[in-house]
PDB file of C-alpha atoms in Angstrom:
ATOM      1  CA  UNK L   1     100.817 121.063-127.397  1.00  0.00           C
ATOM      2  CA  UNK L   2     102.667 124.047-126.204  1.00  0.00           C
ATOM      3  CA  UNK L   3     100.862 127.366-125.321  1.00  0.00           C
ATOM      4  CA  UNK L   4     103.460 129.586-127.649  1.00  0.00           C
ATOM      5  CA  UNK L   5     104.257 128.118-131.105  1.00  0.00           C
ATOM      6  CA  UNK L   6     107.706 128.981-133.519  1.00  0.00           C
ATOM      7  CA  UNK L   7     105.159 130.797-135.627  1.00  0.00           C
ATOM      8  CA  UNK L   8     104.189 133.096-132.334  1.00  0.00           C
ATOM      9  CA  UNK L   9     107.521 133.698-131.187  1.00  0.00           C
ATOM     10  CA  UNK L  10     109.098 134.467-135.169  1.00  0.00           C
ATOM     11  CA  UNK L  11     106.243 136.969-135.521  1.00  0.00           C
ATOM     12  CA  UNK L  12     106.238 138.318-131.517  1.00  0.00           C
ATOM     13  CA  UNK L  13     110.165 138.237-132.051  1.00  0.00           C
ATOM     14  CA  UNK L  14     109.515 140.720-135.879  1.00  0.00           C
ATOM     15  CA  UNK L  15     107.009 142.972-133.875  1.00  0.00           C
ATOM     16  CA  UNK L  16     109.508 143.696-131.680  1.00  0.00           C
ATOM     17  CA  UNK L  17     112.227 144.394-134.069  1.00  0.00           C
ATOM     18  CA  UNK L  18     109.848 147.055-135.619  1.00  0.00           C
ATOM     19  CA  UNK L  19     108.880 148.337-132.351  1.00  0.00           C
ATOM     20  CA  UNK L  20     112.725 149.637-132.382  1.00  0.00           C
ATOM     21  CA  UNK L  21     112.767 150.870-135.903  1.00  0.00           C
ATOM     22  CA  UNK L  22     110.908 154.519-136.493  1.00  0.00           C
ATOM     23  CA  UNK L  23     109.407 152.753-139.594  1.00  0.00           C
ATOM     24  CA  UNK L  24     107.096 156.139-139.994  1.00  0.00           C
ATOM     25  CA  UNK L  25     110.351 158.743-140.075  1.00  0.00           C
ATOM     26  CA  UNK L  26     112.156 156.122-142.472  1.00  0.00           C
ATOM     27  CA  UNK L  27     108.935 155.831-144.715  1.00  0.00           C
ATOM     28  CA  UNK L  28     108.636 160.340-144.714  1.00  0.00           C
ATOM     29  CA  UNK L  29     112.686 160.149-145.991  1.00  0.00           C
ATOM     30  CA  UNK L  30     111.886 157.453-148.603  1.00  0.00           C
ATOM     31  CA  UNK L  31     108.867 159.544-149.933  1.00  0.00           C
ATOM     32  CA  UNK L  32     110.345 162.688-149.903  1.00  0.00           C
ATOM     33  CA  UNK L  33     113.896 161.958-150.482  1.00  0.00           C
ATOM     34  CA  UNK L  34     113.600 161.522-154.957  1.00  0.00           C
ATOM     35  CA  UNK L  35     111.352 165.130-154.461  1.00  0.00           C
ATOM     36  CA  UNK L  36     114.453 166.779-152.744  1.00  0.00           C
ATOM     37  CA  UNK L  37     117.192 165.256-154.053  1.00  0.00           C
ATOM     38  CA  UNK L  38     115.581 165.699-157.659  1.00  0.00           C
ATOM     39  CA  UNK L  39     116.218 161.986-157.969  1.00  0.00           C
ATOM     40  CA  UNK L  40     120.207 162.023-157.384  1.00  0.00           C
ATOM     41  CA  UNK L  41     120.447 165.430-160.161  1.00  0.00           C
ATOM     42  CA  UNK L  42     120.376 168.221-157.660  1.00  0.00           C
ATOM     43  CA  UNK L  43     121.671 171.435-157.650  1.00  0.00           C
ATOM     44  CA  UNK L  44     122.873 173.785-154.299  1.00  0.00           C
ATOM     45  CA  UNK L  45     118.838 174.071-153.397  1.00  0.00           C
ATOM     46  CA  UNK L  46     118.319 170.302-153.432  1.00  0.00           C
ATOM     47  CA  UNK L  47     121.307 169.618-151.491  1.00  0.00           C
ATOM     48  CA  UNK L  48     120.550 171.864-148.404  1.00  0.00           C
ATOM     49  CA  UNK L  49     116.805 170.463-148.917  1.00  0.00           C
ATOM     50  CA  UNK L  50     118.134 166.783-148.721  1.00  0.00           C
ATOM     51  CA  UNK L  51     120.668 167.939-145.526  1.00  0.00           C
ATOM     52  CA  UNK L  52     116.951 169.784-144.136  1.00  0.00           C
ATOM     53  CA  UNK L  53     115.185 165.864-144.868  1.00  0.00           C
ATOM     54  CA  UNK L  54     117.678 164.174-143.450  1.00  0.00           C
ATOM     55  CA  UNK L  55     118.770 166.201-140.428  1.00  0.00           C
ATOM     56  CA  UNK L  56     114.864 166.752-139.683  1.00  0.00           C
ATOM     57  CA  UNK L  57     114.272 163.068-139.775  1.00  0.00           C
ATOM     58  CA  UNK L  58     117.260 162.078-137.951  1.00  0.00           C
ATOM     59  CA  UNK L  59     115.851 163.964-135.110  1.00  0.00           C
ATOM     60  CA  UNK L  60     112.676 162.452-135.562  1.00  0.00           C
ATOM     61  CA  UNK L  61     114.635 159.166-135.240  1.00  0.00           C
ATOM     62  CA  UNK L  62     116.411 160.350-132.053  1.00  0.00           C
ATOM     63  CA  UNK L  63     112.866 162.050-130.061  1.00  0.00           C
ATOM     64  CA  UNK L  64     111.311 158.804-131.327  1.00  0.00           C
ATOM     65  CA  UNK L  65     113.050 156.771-128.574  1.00  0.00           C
ATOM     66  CA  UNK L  66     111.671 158.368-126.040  1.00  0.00           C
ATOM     67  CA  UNK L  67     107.996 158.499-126.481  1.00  0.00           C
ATOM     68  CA  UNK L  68     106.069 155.752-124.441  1.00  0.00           C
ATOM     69  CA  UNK L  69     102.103 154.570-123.599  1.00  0.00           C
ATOM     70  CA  UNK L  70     100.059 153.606-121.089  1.00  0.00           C
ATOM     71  CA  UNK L  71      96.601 152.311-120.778  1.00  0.00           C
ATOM     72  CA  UNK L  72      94.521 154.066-118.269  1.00  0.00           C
ATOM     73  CA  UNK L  73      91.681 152.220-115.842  1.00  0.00           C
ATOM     74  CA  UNK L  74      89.575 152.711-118.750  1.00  0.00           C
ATOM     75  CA  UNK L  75      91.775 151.249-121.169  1.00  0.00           C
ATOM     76  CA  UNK L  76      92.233 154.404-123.195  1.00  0.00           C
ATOM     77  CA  UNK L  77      95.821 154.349-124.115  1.00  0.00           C
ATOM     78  CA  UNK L  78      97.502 157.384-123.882  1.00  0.00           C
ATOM     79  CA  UNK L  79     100.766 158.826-125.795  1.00  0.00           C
ATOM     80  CA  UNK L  80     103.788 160.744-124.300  1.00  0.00           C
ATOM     81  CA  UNK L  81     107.755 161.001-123.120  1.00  0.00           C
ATOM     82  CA  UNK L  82     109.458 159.711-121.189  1.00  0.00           C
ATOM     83  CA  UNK L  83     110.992 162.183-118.109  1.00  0.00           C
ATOM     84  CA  UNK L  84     113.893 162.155-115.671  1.00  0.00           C
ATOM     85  CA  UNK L  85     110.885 162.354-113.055  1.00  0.00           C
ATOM     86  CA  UNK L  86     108.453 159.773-115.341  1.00  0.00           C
ATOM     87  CA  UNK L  87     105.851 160.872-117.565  1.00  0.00           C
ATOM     88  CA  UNK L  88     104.522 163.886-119.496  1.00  0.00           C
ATOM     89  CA  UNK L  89     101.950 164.839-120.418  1.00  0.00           C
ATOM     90  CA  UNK L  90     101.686 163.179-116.590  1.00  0.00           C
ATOM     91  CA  UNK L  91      98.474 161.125-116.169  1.00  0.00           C
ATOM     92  CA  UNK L  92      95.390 162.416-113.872  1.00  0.00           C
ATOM     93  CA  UNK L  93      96.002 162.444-110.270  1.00  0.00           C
ATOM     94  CA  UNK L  94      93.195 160.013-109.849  1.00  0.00           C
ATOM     95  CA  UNK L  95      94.412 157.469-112.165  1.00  0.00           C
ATOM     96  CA  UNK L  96      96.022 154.128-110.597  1.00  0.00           C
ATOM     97  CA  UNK L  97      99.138 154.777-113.228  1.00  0.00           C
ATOM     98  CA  UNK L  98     102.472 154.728-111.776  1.00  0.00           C
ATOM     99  CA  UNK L  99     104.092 156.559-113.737  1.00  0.00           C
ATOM    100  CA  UNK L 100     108.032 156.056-112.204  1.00  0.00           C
ATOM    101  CA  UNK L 101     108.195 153.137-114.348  1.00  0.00           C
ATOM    102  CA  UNK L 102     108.009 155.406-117.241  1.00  0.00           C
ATOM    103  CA  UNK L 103     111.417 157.175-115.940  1.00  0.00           C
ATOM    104  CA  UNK L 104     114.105 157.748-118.508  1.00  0.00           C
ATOM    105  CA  UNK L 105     116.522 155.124-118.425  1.00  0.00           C
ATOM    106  CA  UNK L 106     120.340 154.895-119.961  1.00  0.00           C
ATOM    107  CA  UNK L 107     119.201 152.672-121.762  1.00  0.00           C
ATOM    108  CA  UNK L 108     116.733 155.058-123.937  1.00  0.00           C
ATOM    109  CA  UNK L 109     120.015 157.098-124.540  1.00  0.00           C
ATOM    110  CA  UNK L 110     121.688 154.525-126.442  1.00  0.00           C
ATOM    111  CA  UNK L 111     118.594 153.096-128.693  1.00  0.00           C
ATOM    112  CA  UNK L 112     118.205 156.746-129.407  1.00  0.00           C
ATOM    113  CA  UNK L 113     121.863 156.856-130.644  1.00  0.00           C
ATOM    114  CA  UNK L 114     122.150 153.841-132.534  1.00  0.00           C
ATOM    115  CA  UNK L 115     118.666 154.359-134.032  1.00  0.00           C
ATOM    116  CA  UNK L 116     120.470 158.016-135.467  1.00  0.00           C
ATOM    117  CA  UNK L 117     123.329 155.676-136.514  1.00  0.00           C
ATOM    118  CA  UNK L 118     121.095 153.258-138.323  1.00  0.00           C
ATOM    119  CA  UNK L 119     119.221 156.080-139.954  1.00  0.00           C
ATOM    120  CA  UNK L 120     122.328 157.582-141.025  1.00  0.00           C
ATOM    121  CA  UNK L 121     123.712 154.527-142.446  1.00  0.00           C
ATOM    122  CA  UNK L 122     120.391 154.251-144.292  1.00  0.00           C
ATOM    123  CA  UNK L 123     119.923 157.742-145.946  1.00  0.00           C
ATOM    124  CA  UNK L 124     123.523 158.922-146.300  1.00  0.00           C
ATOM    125  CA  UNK L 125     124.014 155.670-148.180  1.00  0.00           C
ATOM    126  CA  UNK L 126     120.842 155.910-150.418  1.00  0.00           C
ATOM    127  CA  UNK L 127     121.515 156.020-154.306  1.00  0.00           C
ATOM    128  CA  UNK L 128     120.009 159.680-154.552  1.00  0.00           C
ATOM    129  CA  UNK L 129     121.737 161.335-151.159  1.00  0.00           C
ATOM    130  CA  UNK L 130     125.013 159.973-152.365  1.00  0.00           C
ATOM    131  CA  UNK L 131     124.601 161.058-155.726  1.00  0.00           C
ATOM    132  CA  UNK L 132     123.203 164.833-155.454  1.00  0.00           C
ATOM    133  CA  UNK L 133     125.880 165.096-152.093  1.00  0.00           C
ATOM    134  CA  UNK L 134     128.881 163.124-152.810  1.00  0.00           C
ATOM    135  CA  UNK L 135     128.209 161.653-156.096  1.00  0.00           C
ATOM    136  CA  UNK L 136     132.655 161.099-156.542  1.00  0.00           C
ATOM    137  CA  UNK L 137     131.991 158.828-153.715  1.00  0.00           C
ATOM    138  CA  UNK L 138     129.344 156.172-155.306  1.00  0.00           C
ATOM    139  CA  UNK L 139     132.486 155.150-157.912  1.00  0.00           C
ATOM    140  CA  UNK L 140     135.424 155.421-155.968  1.00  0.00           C
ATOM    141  CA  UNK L 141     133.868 153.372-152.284  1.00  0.00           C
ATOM    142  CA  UNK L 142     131.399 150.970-154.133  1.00  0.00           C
ATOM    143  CA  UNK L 143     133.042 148.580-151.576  1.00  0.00           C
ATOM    144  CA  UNK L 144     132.395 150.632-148.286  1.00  0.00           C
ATOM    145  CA  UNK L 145     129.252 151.469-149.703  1.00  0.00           C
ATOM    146  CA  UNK L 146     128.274 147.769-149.292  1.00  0.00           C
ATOM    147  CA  UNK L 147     130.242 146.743-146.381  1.00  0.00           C
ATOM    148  CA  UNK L 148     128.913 149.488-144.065  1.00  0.00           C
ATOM    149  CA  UNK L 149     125.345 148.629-143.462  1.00  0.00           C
ATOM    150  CA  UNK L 150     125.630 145.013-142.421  1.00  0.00           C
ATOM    151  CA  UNK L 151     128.463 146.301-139.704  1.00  0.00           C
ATOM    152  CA  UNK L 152     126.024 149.024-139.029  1.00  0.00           C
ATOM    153  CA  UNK L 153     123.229 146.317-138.679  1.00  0.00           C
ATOM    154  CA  UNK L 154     124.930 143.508-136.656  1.00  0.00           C
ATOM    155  CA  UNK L 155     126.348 146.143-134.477  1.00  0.00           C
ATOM    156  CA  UNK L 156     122.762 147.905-133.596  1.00  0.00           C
ATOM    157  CA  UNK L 157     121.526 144.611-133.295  1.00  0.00           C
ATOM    158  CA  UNK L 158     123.951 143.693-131.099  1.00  0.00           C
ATOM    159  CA  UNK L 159     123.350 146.311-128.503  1.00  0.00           C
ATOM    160  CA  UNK L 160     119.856 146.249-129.556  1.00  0.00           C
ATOM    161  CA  UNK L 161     119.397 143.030-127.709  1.00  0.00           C
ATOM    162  CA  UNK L 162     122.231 143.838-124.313  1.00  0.00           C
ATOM    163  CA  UNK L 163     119.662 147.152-124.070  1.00  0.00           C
ATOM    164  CA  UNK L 164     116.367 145.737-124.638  1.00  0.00           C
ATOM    165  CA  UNK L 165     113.831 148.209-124.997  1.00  0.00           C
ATOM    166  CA  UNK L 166     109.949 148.392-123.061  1.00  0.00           C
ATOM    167  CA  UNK L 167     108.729 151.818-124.480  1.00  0.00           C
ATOM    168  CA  UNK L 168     105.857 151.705-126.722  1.00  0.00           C
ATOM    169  CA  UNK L 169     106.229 154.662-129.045  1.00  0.00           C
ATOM    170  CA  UNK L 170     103.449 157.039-130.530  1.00  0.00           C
ATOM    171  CA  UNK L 171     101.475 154.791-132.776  1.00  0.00           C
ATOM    172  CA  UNK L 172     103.115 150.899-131.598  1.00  0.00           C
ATOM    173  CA  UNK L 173     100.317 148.699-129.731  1.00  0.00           C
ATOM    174  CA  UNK L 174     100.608 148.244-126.324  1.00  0.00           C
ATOM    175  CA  UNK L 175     101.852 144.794-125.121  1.00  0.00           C
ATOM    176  CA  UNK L 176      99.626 144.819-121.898  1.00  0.00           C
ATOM    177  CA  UNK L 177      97.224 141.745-121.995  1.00  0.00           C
ATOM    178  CA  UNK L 178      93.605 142.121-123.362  1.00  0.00           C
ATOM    179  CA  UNK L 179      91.183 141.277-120.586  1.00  0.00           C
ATOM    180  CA  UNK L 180      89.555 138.299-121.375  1.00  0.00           C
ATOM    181  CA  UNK L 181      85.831 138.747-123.123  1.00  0.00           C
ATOM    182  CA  UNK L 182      82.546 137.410-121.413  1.00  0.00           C
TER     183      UNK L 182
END
């Protein structure tokens, strides 16, 4: 029987797909998005509100990309970003962590960009952002309005998978092996 099953890889293989997605920032808009956008009836306040949600969020989305852990000697795990130089907060000068692994990479760029883009496509297309911001546009582009986010989707997904991603964000596991129990 082999070592990894389908089951192990389909689940490994969804872990990792939600490693890439800021599922907490995405979760905030969908909670707070009906508040601001007085469920799609919004006047001037709601709409700069929903523009403050979403722009706040996308930026979330972007900074997200960047964060990273590390497990110490002690396996503590500790949080931070990435740097041009490695880590920060940097780890103690003691520790056996090298941290120039942890250096940005241009590939941190683009999941940073296309995780804005998927975001976008996400709450710009929502029933209550296009309705309190462009509600003309809901009847007039029902068509781009379903179109769009597959493109967006297969497109992320794409380049997703050429840029393949080994940070560990602020709140994902750690893939580093457990030590084996006595």
């Amino acid at each position: 029987m082999a070592s990894t099953t389908i089951k192990d890889k389909t689940l490994s293989g969804f872990g990792n797909l939600i490693k890439l997605l800021p599922t907490g920032t995405v979760f905030v808009f969908q909670f707070l998005n009906p508040v601001v956008t007085s469920s799609g009836h919004c006047n001037t306040v709601n709409k700069y509100l929903s523009s403050i949600l979403i722009s706040l969020c996308g930026v979330s989305c972007f900074f997200s990309c960047f964060t990273d852990s590390y497990e110490d000697d002690d396996g503590t795990t500790h949080y931070g970003f990435a740097t041009a130089k490695g880590f920060w907060p940097s780890p103690a000068p003691s520790s056996a962590v090298d941290v120039s692994q942890y250096k940005l990479r241009v590939g941190d760029f683009v999941h940073a960009v296309f995780t804005v883009v998927v975001f976008a496509a996400v709450a710009l297309l929502d029933d209550n952002t296009v309705e309190c911001l462009y509600p003309a546009f809901e009847t007039n582009e029902k068509m781009l309005m379903m179109v769009v986010p597959p493109v967006i989707g297969a497109i992320s997904g794409s380049v997703f998978m050429v840029f393949p991603t080994t940070r560990h964000g602020i709140g994902y596991p750690s893939t580093r092996p457990a030590k084996a129990s006595k």
